[in-house]
Amino acid sequence: MTLMLSNSIRRDIVSKSEMPVEVVTQFALDGTVASDNIERTPIDGDATQNEMHIDHSRAITEKHSLQTHPREPAGQESTDVRDTVGVQTDTQTQPQIEIERTISDKRDNADTHSPIGTSPPTKQQEQQCEGASPILQPTASQAETDGDTLDTGCSSVETVLSVCVDVNWSTALVTNTNMGEANTHEMSDTPHATQEVGSVPEISVNVNTAEQKTSAETAVEQTNIDTTLTNNDNKDEAEAVVKETDNNTVVPLMNINETTHDTTSVPAIETTSTQQSSLDSALNTGLVESNADEPIVDDVKHTTAGEGASDSVEATKDSKKEVEAELHTDETGDKSIRQRDDSKPVDTLNAKGLRPNSEEARNDDEAGESLGNTSSMSVMTTVSTDEANTFKVNKTAKLGPNIEATRKARERETKWAFMLKNWEKYSNCKKYPKKYEKLRQRMYKGIPDSMRTTFWSKCLMVDAQKKENLGVYTAYTKSLADSKDISQIDLDINRTFRDHIMFKNRYCIKQQHLFNVLVSYSLHNPEVGYCQGMAGIVAVLLMYMGEEEAFWGLDVLFRNSKYDMHNLYTPGFPRLIEQWALFEEYLQGLEPKLWHHF
Amino acid sequence: MGMNFTQATWFCLDVIILGNSGVGKTSLMNQFVNKKFSSQYKATIGADFLTKEVIVDDRVVTLQIWDTAGQERFQSLGVAFYRGADCCVLCYDVTVNKTFEALGSWRDEFLIQASPRDPDNFPFVCLGNKVDLDQRQVLAQDAQEWCESKNSISHFETSAKEAINVEKAFLEISRAALRQEAEDQAYTNDYSDTIKINSNQSQPQQADSCQC
């Protein structure tokens, strides 16, 4: 029972993931980025997915504990200037619009998609993990592991995986003489972990509630997904899921719509927005607002009628037309640019005003995810429910703007998708200066999360690099132990974005990628080797790209004269010192008073 | 950098924490200043500092604690931070022998870069961190012996996670720094009388701190 349920959820997620893959394939010119996502190994997928299950919940609880962390009780003077030097960037702090969140989540899941589906373990897994539902074990045991004991308390499958998947890492560490024994201790947690395998049954209860929540979010989408799926197997799966989930979800949704007009209308809206995001994608893929559109608009009208938000529904429709219009006119000329220019100030205003609000939405979203995925952590589940409720209450107050934000976000995504589709034109500043300027301006407004993978890859010429250096990266990964920076890298991975979903668990798949990329790069560019601070950059790249792509992206960042990060990190830090001097000069010129203070 | 606001009643003491990467320098500092521990500190890049007011021997002093990056490469940037320090804290990880063995070179490096007036008597405090972990590699006795050999540096075994000995160690650090600062001031006073034009304000303090 547990297995079946969880599998259905998993299928749920996988089928959900079809959407973004579709979208990306559509807009990546050469298709490489999208196909790379699909090519990831199933082990990779399973691991990430499992981690995401737990990590969502942890992310929430720990986010909250972190928020209160650095401040000192009044009366004590403390200054923290850490972030002035930190390379670490947005993912934690930058508020994202709800829709971006859903899409990025889906994209993450898209990474995990494999043609085999998720349930049957791959050969490698079968050999090394001894079969037996590797899917649930980590969830159970990891959930029991306390967050504080991250380093030593490796969970079963995490450890097993780290042993079996990353033979390179462990062997590299062991063979490296500099390595402290602490690391091998961590690796040897396996026997301890296998004891926890028995805890699987606990899941069953929670999975039930979990499914209701996740399916509440996904079921609506399923109708859309059905139409966009191309893969027959997955279509079958998706349909099966729809049947399964419908029973659970339609009822609560209806309830929400009919019983709550003002206070709790949020959930309906939320699902609507999710659906609209997929609608958006449908719009992109050419399946313009068919059957699925009507119920949504009804939902919105129904739930927000009392708040005069029906205007925004109209607006949504308008914007769709506008976007469509752009899709047509842009191909013929630059007409649309002038049209769009008028709306720009509104855009920015909204984006500014709405950020915090949408972050709440995101938290809420996360809370939902955690509900769906926490499994055996009953305490955690209640906590997140509470959180979800409070967020909902908060959100109702700002309902109108939220819809507006979603609309803007969708619009922006469509624009970006179009630009990326016509990348040759938009990136050519000589031939198409207007288009280029457009791209530049839109960049300042923020690149939609879902478009970053493609956009960054294009900017960093990842595909070209990869083609040019076929097999080079793989060769590096086979000789990781040659690097003299290996122990420092290992130390730093342990503290790179540990509160981020992807890097949360020791020896999880993204940590392995991070390790591989950094060590390979230290071999590739021995002058730089490894310098603290690089891990953060690679980690951000890895949040949006695969291992090899991140490697070549990093190489471009370092060696291309446009970015020239090479001299920022070489011993002696020549460029850093240069920039420091430059900064002082500017400071002296612009803020002489402040400068004298130093 | 290390500015000293040497007014009559207010001492600002510069303390610098050195040690290999990952021994827990940032954690120790945060445990002392903020009374918090996180297993998720990021690697310190360059340097970082926190301040805290403490009362040492009935005197309010402000500790300015400089937390440095452990990676060797950053030592070239360290000079700026080393200079003007009143006390140097050498950290190692009791579960990694290598970090203990590196203490000697950290000490030498500091003395070279900071070039204090009296290198032999410059106050160091040695902290063996992570005693909460089981896999100990460095024996307390060995560390104690090493500290004795280096002009009897004070030695503490701490745990930033469990807040063991952290308070005690930093009190000793403050004391050592205060002593050093007082000595420095006495030294400065001896050779730079002419600068003190308006001396009526700082008179009692100097009398207090001058050991002669």
Short mmCIF file of C-alpha atoms in Angstrom, two decimals, chain A residues 9 11-12 48 58 72 90 101 119 242 268 291 302 306 327 360 399 486 494 498 529 536 553 568 579:
data_model
loop_
_atom_site.label_atom_id
_atom_site.label_comp_id
_atom_site.label_asym_id
_atom_site.label_seq_id
_atom_site.Cartn_x
_atom_site.Cartn_y
_atom_site.Cartn_z
CA ILE A 9 2.88 10.38 -6.06
CA ARG A 11 4.52 9.29 -11.01
CA ASP A 12 2.56 12.33 -10.30
CA THR A 48 17.39 14.05 -5.94
CA ARG A 58 13.59 20.86 6.45
CA GLU A 72 21.68 39.51 19.14
CA ASP A 90 20.03 34.67 -4.51
CA ARG A 101 8.57 28.49 -8.02
CA SER A 119 9.90 2.76 -9.82
CA VAL A 242 -5.58 11.66 -12.80
CA ALA A 268 -8.32 28.02 -5.25
CA ASN A 291 -10.90 23.06 -22.63
CA HIS A 302 -16.05 32.98 -8.30
CA GLY A 306 -16.33 40.10 -3.82
CA LEU A 327 4.35 36.27 -30.79
CA GLU A 360 4.91 34.11 1.03
CA LEU A 399 -5.02 38.76 -2.86
CA ILE A 486 40.78 17.69 -2.92
CA ASN A 494 30.26 20.45 3.48
CA ARG A 498 23.67 23.58 3.04
CA GLY A 529 43.36 25.25 -8.62
CA GLY A 536 29.45 29.04 -4.30
CA GLY A 553 30.23 27.43 -17.75
CA LEU A 568 40.13 37.06 -9.03
CA GLN A 579 39.24 46.13 -7.81
#
